[in-house]
CSV table of C-alpha atoms in Angstrom, one decimal:
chain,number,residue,atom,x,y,z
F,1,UNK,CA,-5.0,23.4,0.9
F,2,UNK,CA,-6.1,23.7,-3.1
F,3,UNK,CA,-8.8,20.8,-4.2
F,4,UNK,CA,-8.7,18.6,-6.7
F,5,UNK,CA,-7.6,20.4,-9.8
F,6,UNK,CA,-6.7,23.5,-8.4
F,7,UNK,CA,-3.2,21.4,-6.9
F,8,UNK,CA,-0.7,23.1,-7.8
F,9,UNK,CA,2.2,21.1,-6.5
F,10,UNK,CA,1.2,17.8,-5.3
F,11,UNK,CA,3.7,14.5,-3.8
F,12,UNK,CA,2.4,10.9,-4.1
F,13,UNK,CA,3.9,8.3,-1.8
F,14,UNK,CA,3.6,4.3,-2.3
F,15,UNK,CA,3.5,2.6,1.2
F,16,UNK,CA,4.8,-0.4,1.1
F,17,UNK,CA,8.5,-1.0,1.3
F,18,UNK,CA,8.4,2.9,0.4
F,19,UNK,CA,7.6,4.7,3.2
F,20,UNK,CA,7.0,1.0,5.2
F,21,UNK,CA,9.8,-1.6,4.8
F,22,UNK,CA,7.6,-4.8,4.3
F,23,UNK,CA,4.2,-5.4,2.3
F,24,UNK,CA,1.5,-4.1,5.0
F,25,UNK,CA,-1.7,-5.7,3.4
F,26,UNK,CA,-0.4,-9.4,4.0
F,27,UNK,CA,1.0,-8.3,7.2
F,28,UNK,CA,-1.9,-7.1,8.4
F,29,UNK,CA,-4.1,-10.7,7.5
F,30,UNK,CA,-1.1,-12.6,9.5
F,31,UNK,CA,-0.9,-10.3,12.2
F,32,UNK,CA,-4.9,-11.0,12.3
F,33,UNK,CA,-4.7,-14.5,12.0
F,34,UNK,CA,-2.1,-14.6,15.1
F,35,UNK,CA,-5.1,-12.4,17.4
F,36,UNK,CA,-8.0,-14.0,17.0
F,37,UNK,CA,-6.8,-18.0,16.2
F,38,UNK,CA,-10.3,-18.2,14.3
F,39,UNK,CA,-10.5,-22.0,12.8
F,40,UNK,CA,-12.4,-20.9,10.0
F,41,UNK,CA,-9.5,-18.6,10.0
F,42,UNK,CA,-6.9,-21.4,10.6
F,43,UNK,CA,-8.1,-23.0,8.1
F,44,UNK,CA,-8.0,-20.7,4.9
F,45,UNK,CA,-4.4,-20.3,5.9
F,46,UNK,CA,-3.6,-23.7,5.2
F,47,UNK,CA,-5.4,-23.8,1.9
F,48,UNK,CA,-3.6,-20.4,1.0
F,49,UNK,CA,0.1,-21.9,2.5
F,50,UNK,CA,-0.3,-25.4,0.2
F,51,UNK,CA,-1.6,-23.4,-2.6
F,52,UNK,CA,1.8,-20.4,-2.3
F,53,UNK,CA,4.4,-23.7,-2.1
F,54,UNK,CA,2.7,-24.9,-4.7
F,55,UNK,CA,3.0,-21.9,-6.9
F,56,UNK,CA,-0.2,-22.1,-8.0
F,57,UNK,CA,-1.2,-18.4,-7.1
F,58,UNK,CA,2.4,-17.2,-8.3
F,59,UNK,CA,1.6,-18.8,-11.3
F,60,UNK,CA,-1.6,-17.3,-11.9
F,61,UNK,CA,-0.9,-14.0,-11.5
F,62,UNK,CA,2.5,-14.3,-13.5
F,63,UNK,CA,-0.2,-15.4,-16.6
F,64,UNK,CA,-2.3,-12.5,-15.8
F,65,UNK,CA,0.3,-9.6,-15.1
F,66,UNK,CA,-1.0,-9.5,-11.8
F,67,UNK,CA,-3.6,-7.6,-13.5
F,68,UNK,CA,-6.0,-9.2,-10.9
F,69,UNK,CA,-3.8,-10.0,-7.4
F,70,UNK,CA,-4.9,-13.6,-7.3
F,71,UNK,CA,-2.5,-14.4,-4.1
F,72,UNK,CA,-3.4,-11.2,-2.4
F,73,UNK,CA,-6.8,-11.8,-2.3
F,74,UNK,CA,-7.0,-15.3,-1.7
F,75,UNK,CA,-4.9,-13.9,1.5
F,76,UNK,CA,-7.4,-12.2,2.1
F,77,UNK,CA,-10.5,-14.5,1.7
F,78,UNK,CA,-8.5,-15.7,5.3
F,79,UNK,CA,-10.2,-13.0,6.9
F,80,UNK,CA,-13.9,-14.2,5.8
F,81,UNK,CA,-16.4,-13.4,9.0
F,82,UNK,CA,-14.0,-11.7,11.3
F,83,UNK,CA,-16.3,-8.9,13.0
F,84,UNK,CA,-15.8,-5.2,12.0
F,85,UNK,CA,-15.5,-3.9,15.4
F,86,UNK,CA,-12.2,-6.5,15.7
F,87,UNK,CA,-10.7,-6.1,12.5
F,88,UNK,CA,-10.7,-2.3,13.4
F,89,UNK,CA,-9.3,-2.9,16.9
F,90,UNK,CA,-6.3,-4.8,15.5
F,91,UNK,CA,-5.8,-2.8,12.8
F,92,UNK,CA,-4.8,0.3,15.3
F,93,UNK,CA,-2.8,-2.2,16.9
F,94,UNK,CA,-1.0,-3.4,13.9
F,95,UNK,CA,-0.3,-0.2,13.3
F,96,UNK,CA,0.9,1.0,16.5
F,97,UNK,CA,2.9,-2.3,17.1
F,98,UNK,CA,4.1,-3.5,13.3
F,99,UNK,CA,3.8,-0.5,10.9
F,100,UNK,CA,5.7,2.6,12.8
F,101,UNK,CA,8.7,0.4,14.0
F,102,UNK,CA,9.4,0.1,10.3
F,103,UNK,CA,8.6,3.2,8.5
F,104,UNK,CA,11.7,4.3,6.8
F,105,UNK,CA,12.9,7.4,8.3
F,106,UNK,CA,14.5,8.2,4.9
F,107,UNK,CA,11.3,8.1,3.3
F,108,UNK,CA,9.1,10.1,5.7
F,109,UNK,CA,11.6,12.8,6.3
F,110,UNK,CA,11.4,13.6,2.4
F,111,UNK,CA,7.3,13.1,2.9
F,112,UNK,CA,7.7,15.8,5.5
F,113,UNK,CA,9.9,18.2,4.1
F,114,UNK,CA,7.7,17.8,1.0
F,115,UNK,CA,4.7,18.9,3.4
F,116,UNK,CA,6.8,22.4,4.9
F,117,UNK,CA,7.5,23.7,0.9
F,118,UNK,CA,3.4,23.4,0.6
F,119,UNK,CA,3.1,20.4,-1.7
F,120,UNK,CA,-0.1,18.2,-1.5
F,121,UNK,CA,0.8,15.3,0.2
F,122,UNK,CA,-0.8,11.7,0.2
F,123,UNK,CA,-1.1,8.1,0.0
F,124,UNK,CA,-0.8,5.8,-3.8
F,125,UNK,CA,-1.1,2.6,-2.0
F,126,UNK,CA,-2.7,-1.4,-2.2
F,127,UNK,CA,-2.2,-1.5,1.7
F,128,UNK,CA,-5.4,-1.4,3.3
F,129,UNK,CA,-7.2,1.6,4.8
F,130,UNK,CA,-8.4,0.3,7.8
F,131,UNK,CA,-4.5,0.7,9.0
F,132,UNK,CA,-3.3,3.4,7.0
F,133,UNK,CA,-5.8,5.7,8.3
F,134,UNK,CA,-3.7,6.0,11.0
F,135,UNK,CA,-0.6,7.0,9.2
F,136,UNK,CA,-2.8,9.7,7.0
F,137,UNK,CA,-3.8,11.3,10.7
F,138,UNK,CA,-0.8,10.8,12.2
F,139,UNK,CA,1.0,12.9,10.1
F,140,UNK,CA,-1.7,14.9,8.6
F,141,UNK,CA,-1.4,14.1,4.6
F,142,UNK,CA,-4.3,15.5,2.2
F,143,UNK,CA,-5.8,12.1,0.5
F,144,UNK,CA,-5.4,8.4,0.6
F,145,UNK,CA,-5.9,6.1,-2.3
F,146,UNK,CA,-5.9,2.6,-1.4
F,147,UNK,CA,-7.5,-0.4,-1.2
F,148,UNK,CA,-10.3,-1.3,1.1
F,149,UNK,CA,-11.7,-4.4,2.6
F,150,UNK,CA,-15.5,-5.4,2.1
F,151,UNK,CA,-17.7,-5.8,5.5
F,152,UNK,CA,-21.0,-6.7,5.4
F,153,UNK,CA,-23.3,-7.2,8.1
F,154,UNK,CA,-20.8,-6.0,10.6
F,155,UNK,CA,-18.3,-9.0,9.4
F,156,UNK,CA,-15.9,-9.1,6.7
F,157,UNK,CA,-16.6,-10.8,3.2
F,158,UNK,CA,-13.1,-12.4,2.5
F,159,UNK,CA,-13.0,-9.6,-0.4
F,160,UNK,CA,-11.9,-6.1,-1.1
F,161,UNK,CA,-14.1,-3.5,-1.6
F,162,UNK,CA,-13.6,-2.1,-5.2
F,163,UNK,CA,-10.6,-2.1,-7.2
F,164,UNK,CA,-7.3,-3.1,-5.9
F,165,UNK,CA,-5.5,0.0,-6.0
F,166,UNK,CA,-2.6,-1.2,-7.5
F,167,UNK,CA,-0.8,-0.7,-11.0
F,168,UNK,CA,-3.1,1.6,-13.2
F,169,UNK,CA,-5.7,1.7,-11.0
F,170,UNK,CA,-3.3,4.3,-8.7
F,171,UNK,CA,-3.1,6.6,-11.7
F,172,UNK,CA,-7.0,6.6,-12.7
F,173,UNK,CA,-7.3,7.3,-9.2
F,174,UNK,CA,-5.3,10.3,-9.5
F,175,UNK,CA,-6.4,11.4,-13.2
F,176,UNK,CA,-9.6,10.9,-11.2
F,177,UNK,CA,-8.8,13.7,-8.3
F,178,UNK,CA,-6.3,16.0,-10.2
F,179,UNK,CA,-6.7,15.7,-13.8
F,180,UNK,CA,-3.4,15.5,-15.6
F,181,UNK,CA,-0.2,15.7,-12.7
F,182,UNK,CA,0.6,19.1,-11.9
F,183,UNK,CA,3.6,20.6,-13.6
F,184,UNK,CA,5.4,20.3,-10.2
F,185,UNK,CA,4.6,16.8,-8.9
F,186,UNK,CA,6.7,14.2,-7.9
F,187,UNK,CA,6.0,10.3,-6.9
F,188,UNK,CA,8.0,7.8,-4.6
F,189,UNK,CA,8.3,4.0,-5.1
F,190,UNK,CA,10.3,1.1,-4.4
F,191,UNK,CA,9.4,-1.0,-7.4
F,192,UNK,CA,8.8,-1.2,-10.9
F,193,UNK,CA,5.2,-2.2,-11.1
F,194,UNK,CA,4.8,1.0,-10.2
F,195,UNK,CA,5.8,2.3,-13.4
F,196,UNK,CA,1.9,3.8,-14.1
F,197,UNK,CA,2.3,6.2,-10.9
F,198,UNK,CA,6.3,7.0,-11.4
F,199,UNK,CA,5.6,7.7,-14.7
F,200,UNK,CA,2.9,9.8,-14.5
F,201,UNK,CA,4.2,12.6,-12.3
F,202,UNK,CA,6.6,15.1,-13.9
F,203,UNK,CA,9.4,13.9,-11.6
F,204,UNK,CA,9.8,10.3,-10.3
F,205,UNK,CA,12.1,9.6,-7.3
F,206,UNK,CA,12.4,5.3,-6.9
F,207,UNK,CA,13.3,4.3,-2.7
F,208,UNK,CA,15.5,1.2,-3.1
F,209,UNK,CA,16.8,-0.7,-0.1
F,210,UNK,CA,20.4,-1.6,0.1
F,211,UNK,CA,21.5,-0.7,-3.2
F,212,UNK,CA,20.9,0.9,-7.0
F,213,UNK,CA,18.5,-1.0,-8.9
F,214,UNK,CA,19.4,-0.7,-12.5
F,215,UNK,CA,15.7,-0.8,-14.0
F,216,UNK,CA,16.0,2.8,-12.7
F,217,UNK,CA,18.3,3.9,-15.4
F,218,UNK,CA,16.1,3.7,-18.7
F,219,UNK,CA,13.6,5.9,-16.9
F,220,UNK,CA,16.3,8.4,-15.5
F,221,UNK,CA,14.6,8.1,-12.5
F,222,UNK,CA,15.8,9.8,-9.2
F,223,UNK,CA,16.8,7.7,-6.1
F,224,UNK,CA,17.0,7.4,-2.6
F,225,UNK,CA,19.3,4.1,-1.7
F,226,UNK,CA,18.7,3.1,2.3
């Protein structure tokens, strides 16, 4: 396969509810929380549960533009000293057991098809890498951009690692790797907040469950309905 700037025609998938039909990242953290029935672990849940009824994180990130994924995070601060070695064994298992039971065959067929003309395939994603990894080998895509969760001292710090790759951090990741998108590129999304990615391929192709979503229409975006 080309490198970098040398892609000539290169795909970019979102994950979740894309080529997954539910939000893997917060799935992951409960499907976690359900293995290991930490207290500590427990406990954060309940603080994240009064503060989501609440709407206090909704709230926040509503004010922000969910420029800085309060609620995901604070999901995430659940995790806080769960060793390495067993995040990593349940995140195969969450993979195995949660994530391919509800890829979206629609969704992955294209991915595939995609891969046969000789496009450069890969992952635009704020799903976790300790799981998608997994998916990427499985199916042998060229790159994953995604976010990553922090582990220090063999344990995890409640925190991501880095950005969040969400919103326009999936596009200076690209930029990043490819440059400007390649005459012949193409991106898949469910949703709108992922305008930044759609938008920066030539051609933009929006998976929407059930029925048309009628955003799609000022953008003249293509769409596969499931």
């Amino acid at each position: 396969m080309q490198q970098g700037h040398d892609v000539q025609r290169l795909a970019v998938f979102d994950f979740c509810e894309t080529l997954a039909d539910f939000q893997t990242a917060s799935g992951y953290v409960d499907f976690v929380r359900r293995n290991t029935r930490y207290g500590s672990v427990m406990r954060r849940n309940a603080v994240y549960v009064v503060l989501m009824k609440a709407q206090v994180l909704k709230t926040i990130d509503g004010l922000t533009g969910h420029r800085h994924s309060v609620a995901k995070r604070m999901k995430l601060w659940q995790l806080r000293g769960v060793p390495l070695a067993e995040a990593e064994r349940l995140a195969e298992r969450f993979y195995k057991e949660c994530v391919v039971p509800h890829l979206v065959e629609t969704a992955v067929d294209r991915m595939r098809r995609l891969q046969h003309e000789g496009y450069a395939v890969g992952l635009s994603s704020g799903g976790y890498g300790l799981y998608l990894k997994y998916f990427v080998d499985e199916y042998g895509l060229d790159f994953c951009h995604c976010s990553e969760i922090g582990f220090e001292g063999g344990r995890c710090t409640g925190r991501m690692k880095g950005r969040d790759c969400m919103n326009g951090e999936k596009t200076a990741r690209l930029a990043a790797a490819f440059g400007e998108a390649p005459a012949d590129s193409v991106s898949f999304s469910d949703s709108k907040s992922d305008l930044p990615l759609l938008r920066w391929t030539a051609r933009a192709v929006v998976v929407s469950r059930g029925g048309h979503q009628d955003w799609i229409d000022k953008y003249n975006f293509n769409e596969i309905i499931w």
